[in-house]
Coordinates of C-alpha atoms and ligand atoms in Angstrom, one line a residue:
X208 CA 130.5 102.5 47.1
X209 CA 128.9 99.8 49.3
X210 CA 125.9 100.0 51.7
X211 CA 126.1 97.1 54.1
X212 CA 123.4 96.1 56.6
X213 CA 124.3 94.0 59.6
X214 CA 121.1 92.3 60.5
X215 CA 120.0 92.8 64.1
X216 CA 119.4 89.0 64.4
X217 CA 123.0 88.4 63.3
X218 CA 124.7 90.6 65.9
X219 CA 122.3 90.0 68.8
X220 CA 120.5 87.0 70.4
X221 CA 117.2 88.0 69.0
X222 CA 114.9 86.1 71.4
X223 CA 116.6 87.4 74.6
X224 CA 116.0 91.1 75.3
X225 CA 119.2 93.3 75.0
X226 CA 121.6 90.4 74.5
X227 CA 124.5 90.9 72.2
X228 CA 125.9 88.0 70.1
X229 CA 129.5 89.0 70.8
X230 CA 131.2 86.3 68.7
X231 CA 129.1 87.1 65.6
X232 CA 129.8 90.9 66.0
X233 CA 133.6 90.1 66.3
X234 CA 133.4 88.0 63.2
X235 CA 131.6 90.7 61.3
X236 CA 134.0 93.4 62.4
X237 CA 137.0 91.2 61.4
X238 CA 135.5 90.8 57.9
X239 CA 134.9 94.5 57.5
X240 CA 138.4 95.4 58.7
X241 CA 139.9 93.0 56.2
X242 CA 137.8 94.3 53.4
X243 CA 138.4 98.0 54.1
X244 CA 142.1 97.6 53.5
X245 CA 141.0 98.1 49.8
X246 CA 139.9 101.7 50.7
X247 CA 136.4 101.2 49.3
X248 CA 133.7 103.6 50.6
X249 CA 131.5 101.8 53.0
X250 CA 128.3 102.9 54.8
X251 CA 127.1 100.5 57.5
X252 CA 123.6 100.2 58.8
X253 CA 122.7 97.8 61.6
X254 CA 119.3 96.5 62.7
X255 CA 117.9 96.2 66.2
X256 CA 117.5 92.5 66.9
X257 CA 116.9 92.1 70.6
X258 CA 117.9 95.8 71.3
X259 CA 115.0 97.6 69.5
X260 CA 112.2 95.3 68.6
X261 CA 111.3 94.3 72.1
X262 CA 111.1 97.9 73.3
X263 CA 109.1 98.9 70.2
X264 CA 106.5 96.2 70.7
X265 CA 106.3 96.9 74.4
X266 CA 105.3 100.5 73.5
X267 CA 103.1 99.4 70.6
X268 CA 105.2 101.3 68.1
X269 CA 105.7 100.1 64.5
X270 CA 106.6 101.7 61.2
X271 CA 103.0 102.9 61.0
X272 CA 101.7 103.0 64.6
X273 CA 103.3 105.9 66.4
X274 CA 103.7 107.1 69.9
X275 CA 103.5 110.6 71.4
X276 CA 105.3 109.6 74.6
X277 CA 108.8 110.9 75.0
X278 CA 109.6 108.0 77.4
X279 CA 108.7 105.5 74.7
X280 CA 110.8 107.3 72.0
X281 CA 113.8 107.6 74.3
X282 CA 113.5 103.9 75.5
X283 CA 113.5 102.6 71.9
X284 CA 116.2 105.0 70.8
X285 CA 118.2 104.3 73.9
X286 CA 118.2 100.6 73.2
X287 CA 119.4 101.2 69.7
X288 CA 122.1 103.6 71.0
X289 CA 123.4 100.9 73.3
X290 CA 123.7 98.4 70.5
X291 CA 125.3 101.1 68.3
X292 CA 128.0 101.7 70.9
X293 CA 128.8 98.0 70.9
X294 CA 129.1 98.0 67.1
X295 CA 131.3 101.1 67.1
X296 CA 133.5 99.7 69.8
X297 CA 134.2 96.5 67.8
X298 CA 135.0 98.6 64.7
X299 CA 137.3 101.0 66.6
X300 CA 139.1 98.0 68.1
X301 CA 140.1 97.3 64.5
X302 CA 141.2 100.9 63.8
X303 CA 138.2 101.6 61.6
X304 CA 137.2 105.3 61.6
X305 CA 133.5 104.5 62.3
X306 CA 131.2 107.3 63.2
X307 CA 127.5 107.1 64.3
X308 CA 124.7 108.8 62.4
X309 CA 121.5 108.5 64.5
X310 CA 118.3 108.6 62.4
X311 CA 116.2 110.1 65.3
X312 CA 118.4 113.3 65.0
X313 CA 118.3 113.6 61.2
X314 CA 115.4 111.7 59.6
X315 CA 111.6 112.0 59.6
X316 CA 108.5 110.6 57.9
X317 CA 106.0 112.9 56.2
X318 CA 102.2 112.6 56.6
X319 CA 102.2 109.8 54.0
X320 CA 104.8 107.9 55.9
X321 CA 107.5 108.5 53.3
X322 CA 111.0 108.6 54.7
X323 CA 112.9 111.9 54.5
X324 CA 116.6 111.2 55.1
X325 CA 119.2 113.9 54.7
X326 CA 122.5 112.5 53.5
X327 CA 124.9 115.4 53.2
X328 CA 126.6 114.4 56.5
X329 CA 127.0 110.8 55.3
X330 CA 128.5 112.0 52.0
X331 CA 130.9 114.3 53.7
X332 CA 131.9 111.7 56.3
X333 CA 132.7 109.3 53.4
X334 CA 134.7 112.0 51.6
X335 CA 136.7 112.6 54.7
X336 CA 137.5 108.9 55.1
X337 CA 135.1 107.9 57.8
X338 CA 132.8 104.9 57.9
X339 CA 129.3 106.2 58.7
X340 CA 127.2 103.8 60.8
X341 CA 123.5 104.2 60.9
X342 CA 120.9 102.0 62.6
X343 CA 117.2 101.2 62.7
X344 CA 115.6 103.8 65.0
X345 CA 112.5 105.6 66.1
X346 CA 111.9 108.9 64.1
X347 CA 109.4 111.8 64.1
X348 CA 106.4 111.1 61.9
X349 CA 104.0 113.9 60.8
X350 CA 100.6 113.2 62.3
X351 CA 101.6 110.0 64.1
X352 CA 104.1 111.2 66.7
X353 CA 107.1 108.9 66.3
X354 CA 107.4 105.6 64.4
X355 CA 110.1 103.0 63.7
X356 CA 112.4 103.3 60.7
X357 CA 113.9 99.9 59.9
X358 CA 117.6 99.4 58.9
X359 CA 116.3 98.0 55.6
X360 CA 114.5 101.3 54.7
X361 CA 117.6 103.2 55.6
X362 CA 119.7 100.9 53.3
X363 CA 117.3 101.4 50.4
X364 CA 117.2 105.2 50.8
X365 CA 121.0 105.5 51.3
X366 CA 121.6 103.3 48.2
X367 CA 119.2 105.4 46.2
X368 CA 120.6 108.8 47.3
X369 CA 124.3 107.9 47.3
X370 CA 124.1 105.9 44.1
X371 CA 125.5 102.8 45.7
X372 CA 127.3 100.3 43.5
X373 CA 126.5 97.3 45.7
X374 CA 124.2 96.6 48.6
X375 CA 124.7 93.7 51.1
X376 CA 122.4 92.4 53.7
X377 CA 124.1 90.2 56.2
X378 CA 121.5 87.9 57.7
X379 CA 121.1 84.9 59.9
X380 CA 120.4 82.7 56.9
X381 CA 122.8 82.0 54.0
X382 CA 120.4 83.7 51.6
X383 CA 116.7 83.5 50.7
X384 CA 115.7 79.9 51.1
X385 CA 113.3 77.8 49.0
X386 CA 110.9 75.1 50.3
X387 CA 113.7 72.7 50.8
X388 CA 116.0 75.2 52.5
X389 CA 118.3 75.6 49.5
X390 CA 119.6 79.1 48.8
X391 CA 117.8 80.8 45.8
X392 CA 120.7 82.2 43.8
X393 CA 118.9 85.0 41.9
X394 CA 115.6 86.8 42.4
X395 CA 114.3 89.1 39.7
X396 CA 110.6 89.4 40.6
X397 CA 108.7 89.1 43.9
X398 CA 106.1 86.8 42.4
X399 CA 108.8 84.2 41.9
X400 CA 109.4 83.8 45.6
X401 CA 106.1 85.0 47.2
X402 CA 105.1 81.5 48.2
X403 CA 108.3 80.7 50.1
X404 CA 108.7 83.9 52.0
X405 CA 107.2 83.5 55.4
X406 CA 107.0 85.8 58.3
X407 CA 110.0 86.4 60.6
X408 CA 109.9 84.0 63.6
X409 CA 111.1 86.3 66.4
X410 CA 109.7 89.7 67.5
X411 CA 110.2 91.8 64.5
X412 CA 108.1 94.9 63.9
X413 CA 109.5 95.7 60.5
X414 CA 108.5 92.9 58.3
X415 CA 111.1 90.1 57.9
X416 CA 112.5 88.7 54.7
X417 CA 109.5 89.4 52.5
X418 CA 109.8 93.2 53.1
X419 CA 113.6 93.0 52.5
X420 CA 113.2 91.3 49.1
X421 CA 110.5 93.7 48.0
X422 CA 112.5 96.8 48.9
X423 CA 115.7 95.5 47.3
X424 CA 113.9 94.7 44.0
X425 CA 113.0 98.3 43.6
X426 CA 116.6 99.5 43.7
X427 CA 118.9 100.2 40.7
X428 CA 122.0 98.5 42.4
X429 CA 122.4 94.8 42.7
X430 CA 121.8 93.5 46.2
X431 CA 123.0 90.4 48.0
X432 CA 121.5 88.6 51.0
X433 CA 124.0 86.3 52.7
X434 CA 124.9 84.8 56.1
X435 CA 127.9 85.8 58.2
X436 CA 130.2 83.5 56.3
X437 CA 129.3 85.4 53.1
X438 CA 130.3 88.8 54.5
X439 CA 134.0 88.7 53.6
X440 CA 133.4 87.3 50.1
X441 CA 130.8 89.9 49.5
X442 CA 133.1 92.8 50.5
X443 CA 135.8 91.2 48.3
X444 CA 133.5 91.6 45.3
X445 CA 131.9 88.2 45.1
X446 CA 128.1 87.4 45.1
X447 CA 127.5 85.0 48.0
X448 CA 123.9 83.9 49.0
X449 CA 121.0 85.4 47.0
X450 CA 121.5 88.1 44.4
X451 CA 118.5 90.4 43.9
X452 CA 118.3 92.5 40.8
Ligands
IP8_72 O1 116.1 95.6 62.9 C1 114.4 98.3 63.6 O2 115.5 98.0 62.7 P1 115.6 96.7 61.9 C2 114.9 99.1 64.8 O3 116.5 96.9 60.8 C3 113.9 99.2 65.9 O4 114.2 96.3 61.4 C4 114.0 100.4 66.7 C5 112.9 98.4 66.2

């Protein structure tokens, strides 16, 4: 079973509010359609890119700073829903049985900020031959109103609960890069790469590459971070980009 994240910056123009990168999304959907001919179970999670982060920062909402305004919640969720419809449409064009699972309607954070994500619907959708598609979202947060849940957090939680065999993060870069922009092939400890992991350069309320690597290091399953060109090889069982174990 594979959990795949399509990075928001891959499928959108991250610096221009609510702008899709249509070509990139088509390429990603092609790669997924080719791979799924092998009947492997696949859960897709997509990020926000220019569809969620701008709205979230406009309302001052992050993974820890919440809002109690329904308008803010629905604005952020609405932007993510719009992007989700674009993603689903491209997958349906390729006859993939993709079905949305919206975190706002299922997940929550407890008072410590820990994510509670029910997965029985995802499991059953997989068993029935569907491709569940989740996305970064805004969710209820005990004591804080509503806060952001990143696609990366969802990937980690899904991988844990569903016992994923492989995790893939499709990013705008071909992997985690060192000081001379060469792809680091393997990361086994955060300290090894701490000095080269800078902050994300566009509006990103959920932490950029450093947060991704940290979260992936905690998981049982091997994870790969790769660019769009690595998506098809990854789904075919190869290890493009950076492997995190
Ligand atoms: O792009 C965040 O998801 P991410 C989604 O995976 C929102 O960090 C609503 C900002």
